[in-house]
Amino acid sequence: MKLKILSIVWGVVDLNRAIAFWCEALHYKIKNEPDADFAILIPKEGDGIQLSLKVTSSEEPKRHHMDLITDNQQQEVERLLSIGAGKMPGWNYEDDADYVVLLDPEGNSFCVVQQNK
């Protein structure tokens, strides 16, 4: 058996806020009733990598990162901003950058990548 990604584990401070944001952002749902400090999110439909949310008390930067891919980057960036994402301040993009760096409501960075057509 080959190794496969089971889950991305994302450190958060406010579990309920993170559940609401990532379920809406990714069209995911909660797999099981969440614990006080841990929740697993899975796609509402079809296959996909599960996202595990783990409460952390650390104020240090979380050492994780996700790249999300889409065939309509501008539309998805606008949608994510409308549900609570923020723009990464001061990011210097290359001239041919195919990604946009955003922040989730807790300040964790992630990228929205334009799928090649």
Coordinates of C-alpha atoms in Angstrom, one line a residue:
M1 CA 0.0 0.0 0.0
K2 CA 1.3 3.5 -0.9
L3 CA 1.2 6.3 1.6
K4 CA -1.7 8.7 1.1
I5 CA -2.7 11.9 2.8
L6 CA -5.3 11.1 5.4
S7 CA -5.8 14.6 6.7
I8 CA -4.4 18.1 7.0
V9 CA -4.2 19.1 10.6
W10 CA -4.9 22.8 11.1
G11 CA -4.1 24.5 14.4
V12 CA -6.8 26.9 15.5
V13 CA -7.7 29.0 18.5
D14 CA -11.5 29.2 18.0
L15 CA -12.8 25.8 17.0
N16 CA -16.4 26.8 16.2
R17 CA -15.3 29.8 14.0
A18 CA -12.8 27.5 12.2
I19 CA -15.5 24.9 11.6
A20 CA -17.9 27.5 10.2
F21 CA -15.3 29.1 7.9
W22 CA -13.7 25.9 6.5
C23 CA -17.0 24.2 6.0
E24 CA -18.3 27.2 4.0
A25 CA -15.0 27.7 2.2
L26 CA -14.5 24.1 1.0
H27 CA -18.1 22.9 0.9
Y28 CA -17.3 20.5 3.7
K29 CA -19.3 19.1 6.6
I30 CA -18.4 17.8 10.1
K31 CA -17.7 14.1 10.0
N32 CA -18.6 13.3 13.6
E33 CA -19.6 15.3 16.6
P34 CA -16.5 17.4 17.4
D35 CA -14.6 17.1 20.6
A36 CA -13.9 20.2 22.7
D37 CA -10.6 20.6 21.0
F38 CA -10.7 18.6 17.7
A39 CA -13.0 18.3 14.7
I40 CA -12.8 16.4 11.4
L41 CA -14.2 17.9 8.3
I42 CA -14.9 16.0 5.0
P43 CA -16.4 16.9 1.6
K44 CA -20.2 17.2 1.5
E45 CA -20.0 15.2 -1.8
G46 CA -17.5 13.0 -3.5
D47 CA -13.9 12.4 -2.5
G48 CA -11.4 14.7 -1.0
I49 CA -8.8 15.1 1.7
Q50 CA -10.2 15.5 5.2
L51 CA -9.3 18.6 7.2
S52 CA -8.7 18.1 10.9
L53 CA -9.0 21.2 13.2
K54 CA -7.0 21.0 16.5
V55 CA -7.3 23.7 19.1
T56 CA -4.0 25.2 20.1
S57 CA -3.2 27.9 22.7
S58 CA 0.0 29.0 20.9
E59 CA 0.0 32.5 19.6
E60 CA 3.1 31.6 17.5
P61 CA 2.6 31.2 13.7
K62 CA 1.0 27.9 12.9
R63 CA 3.4 25.8 10.8
H64 CA 0.9 24.6 8.2
H65 CA -0.2 25.7 4.8
M66 CA -2.8 24.7 2.2
D67 CA -2.9 25.3 -1.5
L68 CA -6.5 25.3 -2.9
I69 CA -6.9 25.0 -6.7
T70 CA -9.8 26.3 -8.8
D71 CA -10.6 27.1 -12.4
N72 CA -12.0 30.5 -11.4
Q73 CA -9.5 32.0 -9.0
Q74 CA -11.0 35.6 -9.0
Q75 CA -14.5 34.3 -8.2
E76 CA -13.3 32.0 -5.4
V77 CA -11.0 34.7 -3.9
E78 CA -14.0 37.1 -3.8
R79 CA -16.2 34.4 -2.2
L80 CA -13.6 33.5 0.4
L81 CA -13.1 37.2 1.3
S82 CA -16.9 37.6 1.7
I83 CA -17.1 34.7 4.3
G84 CA -14.3 36.0 6.5
A85 CA -10.9 35.5 4.7
G86 CA -8.5 38.4 4.6
K87 CA -5.8 39.4 2.2
M88 CA -2.1 38.8 3.2
P89 CA -0.7 42.2 3.8
G90 CA 2.5 43.2 2.0
W91 CA 2.8 40.0 -0.1
N92 CA 5.1 40.5 -3.2
Y93 CA 3.8 38.4 -6.1
E94 CA 5.9 37.4 -9.1
D95 CA 4.8 38.8 -12.4
D96 CA 3.5 35.4 -13.5
A97 CA 2.0 34.3 -10.1
D98 CA -0.8 31.9 -10.5
Y99 CA -1.8 32.1 -6.8
V100 CA -3.3 34.5 -4.3
V101 CA -2.3 34.4 -0.6
L102 CA -5.2 34.8 1.8
L103 CA -5.6 34.5 5.6
D104 CA -8.4 32.5 7.3
P105 CA -10.2 34.3 10.2
E106 CA -7.5 33.3 12.6
G107 CA -4.7 34.6 10.5
N108 CA -3.5 31.3 9.0
S109 CA -2.2 31.7 5.4
F110 CA -3.4 29.6 2.5
C111 CA -3.2 30.0 -1.3
V112 CA -5.8 30.0 -4.0
V113 CA -4.1 28.7 -7.2
Q114 CA -5.5 29.2 -10.7
Q115 CA -5.8 25.8 -12.5
N116 CA -4.1 25.8 -15.9
K117 CA -6.6 25.8 -18.7

